[in-house]
Amino acid sequence: MKCCDAEKYIMKYIDGEITKQEAEQLKQHIQQCQSCEESFLFYDNMIQVFEQMPLYEAPEDFESNVMMQIQALDKVQQRGYVKNRILGHIWSVFTVFFGTGAILVFYKQPIIEVFEKNALLKQWVANIMPIEQNISQQGQVLEDITENIMIWTDQTLVNGFGVLLLLLCIICAVQYVMLKRKKETDRIKHKWIK
């Protein structure tokens, strides 16, 4: 008998499923192989220790409590799946709009020229041009606001107080995220403890 076969027979012995013939073969192998004998004695001692331990009865509602917790966990995972699907769709729509907007911004003039050459779209372009000019003005306003914010940020960061304020804001944000995660972890642990 090989050692790998002896290991299988040892596991069968532990499970109480070994036949008399297999037990005799195992006994002969163990008498000749010290490594397998040590494995057998280890498992045999472990079984004896477990047999000496007192038995505890599970509460009557143990199974139903476990099943309720599993079902609650399944509902939480299902909500997370639905939430991720919805966010995925929202992100996809945003990406399409953003991509379309980027193309229109970068290639605005060539697109307008193509549309103006088409007899059917020429009137439509004439109607759209005031809207486009209004959007361009709004874009310029946003650009000016962004530039002012950048100037203010640069001035604030140069000032030592600004750096301290920025660090404090970052620390508060990190603390908030950590507390939020801890609260979520505690909520999940609390569900399992109930």
Coordinates of N, CA and C in Angstrom, one line a residue, residues 42-137:
F42 N -2.0 11.0 15.4 CA -2.4 12.4 15.6 C -4.0 12.5 15.4
Y43 N -4.5 11.9 14.3 CA -5.9 12.0 14.1 C -6.7 11.2 15.1
D44 N -6.2 10.0 15.5 CA -6.8 9.2 16.6 C -6.9 10.0 17.9
N45 N -5.8 10.6 18.3 CA -5.8 11.5 19.5 C -6.8 12.6 19.4
M46 N -6.9 13.2 18.2 CA -7.8 14.3 18.0 C -9.2 13.8 18.2
I47 N -9.6 12.7 17.7 CA -10.9 12.1 17.8 C -11.2 11.9 19.3
Q48 N -10.3 11.3 20.0 CA -10.5 11.1 21.4 C -10.7 12.4 22.2
V49 N -10.0 13.4 21.9 CA -10.2 14.7 22.5 C -11.6 15.2 22.2
F50 N -12.0 15.1 21.0 CA -13.4 15.6 20.6 C -14.4 14.8 21.3
E51 N -14.2 13.5 21.5 CA -15.2 12.6 22.1 C -15.3 13.0 23.6
Q52 N -14.2 13.5 24.2 CA -14.3 13.8 25.6 C -14.9 15.2 25.9
M53 N -15.0 16.0 24.9 CA -15.6 17.3 25.0 C -17.1 17.1 25.3
P54 N -17.7 18.0 26.1 CA -19.1 17.9 26.4 C -19.9 18.4 25.1
L55 N -21.1 17.8 24.9 CA -21.9 18.2 23.8 C -22.8 19.3 24.2
Y56 N -23.0 20.3 23.3 CA -23.9 21.4 23.5 C -25.0 21.3 22.5
E57 N -26.2 21.5 23.0 CA -27.4 21.6 22.1 C -27.5 23.0 21.5
A58 N -27.8 23.0 20.2 CA -28.1 24.3 19.6 C -29.5 24.8 20.0
P59 N -29.7 26.1 20.2 CA -31.1 26.5 20.5 C -32.1 26.0 19.4
E60 N -33.3 25.9 19.8 CA -34.4 25.4 18.9 C -34.5 26.2 17.7
D61 N -34.4 27.5 17.8 CA -34.6 28.4 16.7 C -33.3 28.8 16.0
F62 N -32.2 28.0 16.2 CA -30.9 28.3 15.7 C -31.0 28.2 14.1
E63 N -31.5 27.2 13.6 CA -31.6 27.0 12.1 C -32.4 28.2 11.5
S64 N -33.5 28.5 12.1 CA -34.3 29.5 11.5 C -33.7 30.9 11.6
N65 N -32.9 31.2 12.7 CA -32.2 32.4 12.8 C -31.1 32.5 11.7
V66 N -30.4 31.4 11.6 CA -29.3 31.4 10.5 C -29.9 31.6 9.2
M67 N -31.0 31.0 8.9 CA -31.6 31.1 7.5 C -32.1 32.6 7.3
M68 N -32.7 33.2 8.4 CA -33.1 34.6 8.3 C -32.0 35.5 8.0
Q69 N -30.8 35.3 8.7 CA -29.7 36.1 8.4 C -29.1 35.9 7.0
I70 N -29.1 34.7 6.5 CA -28.7 34.4 5.2 C -29.6 35.1 4.2
Q71 N -30.9 35.1 4.4 CA -31.8 35.7 3.5 C -31.7 37.3 3.6
A72 N -31.4 37.8 4.8 CA -31.2 39.2 4.9 C -29.9 39.6 4.1
L73 N -28.9 38.8 4.2 CA -27.6 39.1 3.5 C -27.9 39.0 2.0
D74 N -28.7 38.0 1.6 CA -29.0 37.9 0.2 C -29.7 39.2 -0.3
K75 N -30.6 39.7 0.5 CA -31.4 40.9 0.1 C -30.4 42.1 0.0
V76 N -29.5 42.2 1.0 CA -28.5 43.3 0.9 C -27.6 43.2 -0.4
Q77 N -27.2 42.0 -0.7 CA -26.4 41.8 -1.9 C -27.2 42.1 -3.1
Q78 N -28.5 41.7 -3.1 CA -29.3 41.9 -4.3 C -29.5 43.5 -4.5
R79 N -29.7 44.2 -3.3 CA -29.9 45.6 -3.5 C -28.6 46.3 -4.0
G80 N -27.4 45.7 -3.6 CA -26.2 46.3 -4.1 C -26.0 46.0 -5.6
Y81 N -26.5 44.8 -6.0 CA -26.4 44.5 -7.4 C -27.3 45.4 -8.2
V82 N -28.5 45.7 -7.8 CA -29.4 46.6 -8.5 C -28.9 48.0 -8.5
K83 N -28.3 48.4 -7.3 CA -27.7 49.8 -7.2 C -26.6 49.9 -8.2
N84 N -25.7 48.9 -8.3 CA -24.6 48.9 -9.3 C -25.1 49.0 -10.7
R85 N -26.2 48.2 -11.0 CA -26.7 48.2 -12.4 C -27.2 49.6 -12.7
I86 N -27.9 50.2 -11.8 CA -28.5 51.6 -12.0 C -27.4 52.6 -12.2
L87 N -26.4 52.5 -11.3 CA -25.2 53.4 -11.4 C -24.5 53.2 -12.8
G88 N -24.4 52.0 -13.2 CA -23.8 51.7 -14.4 C -24.5 52.3 -15.6
H89 N -25.8 52.2 -15.6 CA -26.6 52.9 -16.6 C -26.5 54.4 -16.6
I90 N -26.5 54.9 -15.4 CA -26.4 56.4 -15.3 C -25.0 56.8 -15.9
W91 N -24.0 56.1 -15.5 CA -22.6 56.4 -15.9 C -22.5 56.2 -17.5
S92 N -23.2 55.2 -18.0 CA -23.2 55.1 -19.5 C -23.8 56.3 -20.2
V93 N -25.0 56.7 -19.7 CA -25.7 57.8 -20.3 C -24.8 59.1 -20.2
F94 N -24.2 59.3 -19.0 CA -23.3 60.4 -18.8 C -22.2 60.4 -19.8
T95 N -21.6 59.2 -20.0 CA -20.4 59.1 -20.9 C -20.8 59.4 -22.3
V96 N -22.0 58.9 -22.7 CA -22.5 59.2 -24.1 C -22.7 60.7 -24.2
F97 N -23.4 61.4 -23.3 CA -23.6 62.8 -23.4 C -22.3 63.6 -23.3
F98 N -21.4 63.2 -22.4 CA -20.1 63.9 -22.3 C -19.3 63.7 -23.6
G99 N -19.3 62.5 -24.2 CA -18.5 62.2 -25.4 C -19.1 63.0 -26.6
T100 N -20.4 63.1 -26.6 CA -21.1 63.8 -27.7 C -20.8 65.3 -27.5
G101 N -20.9 65.8 -26.3 CA -20.6 67.2 -26.0 C -19.1 67.5 -26.4
A102 N -18.2 66.6 -26.0 CA -16.8 66.9 -26.3 C -16.6 67.0 -27.8
I103 N -17.2 66.1 -28.6 CA -17.1 66.1 -30.0 C -17.6 67.4 -30.6
L104 N -18.8 67.8 -30.1 CA -19.4 69.0 -30.6 C -18.5 70.3 -30.2
V105 N -17.9 70.2 -29.1 CA -17.0 71.4 -28.7 C -15.8 71.4 -29.6
F106 N -15.1 70.3 -29.7 CA -13.9 70.3 -30.4 C -14.1 70.4 -31.9
Y107 N -15.2 69.9 -32.5 CA -15.4 70.0 -33.9 C -16.6 70.8 -34.3
K108 N -16.9 71.8 -33.5 CA -18.1 72.7 -33.6 C -18.1 73.3 -35.0
Q109 N -17.0 74.0 -35.4 CA -17.0 74.8 -36.6 C -17.1 73.9 -37.8
P110 N -16.3 72.8 -38.0 CA -16.5 71.9 -39.1 C -17.9 71.3 -39.2
I111 N -18.5 71.0 -38.1 CA -19.9 70.4 -38.1 C -20.9 71.5 -38.6
I112 N -20.8 72.7 -38.1 CA -21.7 73.7 -38.5 C -21.5 74.0 -40.0
E113 N -20.3 74.0 -40.5 CA -20.1 74.2 -41.9 C -20.7 73.1 -42.8
V114 N -20.6 71.9 -42.3 CA -21.2 70.8 -43.1 C -22.8 70.9 -43.1
F115 N -23.3 71.3 -41.9 CA -24.8 71.5 -41.8 C -25.2 72.7 -42.7
E116 N -24.4 73.7 -42.7 CA -24.9 74.9 -43.5 C -24.9 74.6 -45.0
K117 N -24.0 73.7 -45.5 CA -24.0 73.3 -46.9 C -25.2 72.5 -47.3
N118 N -25.8 71.8 -46.3 CA -27.0 71.0 -46.6 C -28.2 71.9 -46.6
A119 N -29.0 71.8 -47.7 CA -30.2 72.6 -47.9 C -31.2 72.4 -46.8
L120 N -31.4 71.1 -46.4 CA -32.4 70.8 -45.4 C -32.0 71.3 -44.0
L121 N -30.8 71.3 -43.7 CA -30.3 71.7 -42.4 C -29.9 73.1 -42.2
K122 N -29.9 73.9 -43.3 CA -29.4 75.2 -43.3 C -30.3 76.1 -42.4
Q123 N -31.6 76.0 -42.5 CA -32.5 76.7 -41.7 C -32.4 76.3 -40.2
W124 N -32.3 75.1 -40.0 CA -32.1 74.6 -38.6 C -30.8 75.2 -38.0
V125 N -29.7 75.2 -38.7 CA -28.5 75.8 -38.2 C -28.7 77.3 -37.9
A126 N -29.5 78.0 -38.8 CA -29.7 79.4 -38.6 C -30.5 79.6 -37.3
N127 N -31.4 78.7 -37.0 CA -32.2 78.8 -35.7 C -31.3 78.4 -34.5
I128 N -30.4 77.5 -34.7 CA -29.6 77.0 -33.6 C -28.5 78.0 -33.2
M129 N -28.0 78.8 -34.2 CA -26.8 79.7 -34.0 C -27.0 80.6 -32.8
P130 N -28.1 81.2 -32.5 CA -28.3 82.1 -31.3 C -28.1 81.3 -30.0
I131 N -28.6 80.1 -30.0 CA -28.5 79.2 -28.9 C -27.0 78.8 -28.7
E132 N -26.3 78.5 -29.8 CA -24.9 78.2 -29.7 C -24.1 79.4 -29.2
Q133 N -24.4 80.6 -29.6 CA -23.7 81.8 -29.1 C -24.0 82.0 -27.6
N134 N -25.2 81.7 -27.2 CA -25.5 81.8 -25.8 C -24.7 80.8 -25.0
I135 N -24.6 79.6 -25.5 CA -23.9 78.6 -24.8 C -22.4 78.9 -24.7
S136 N -21.9 79.5 -25.8 CA -20.5 79.9 -25.8 C -20.3 81.0 -24.8
Q137 N -21.2 82.0 -24.6 CA -21.1 83.0 -23.6 C -21.1 82.4 -22.2

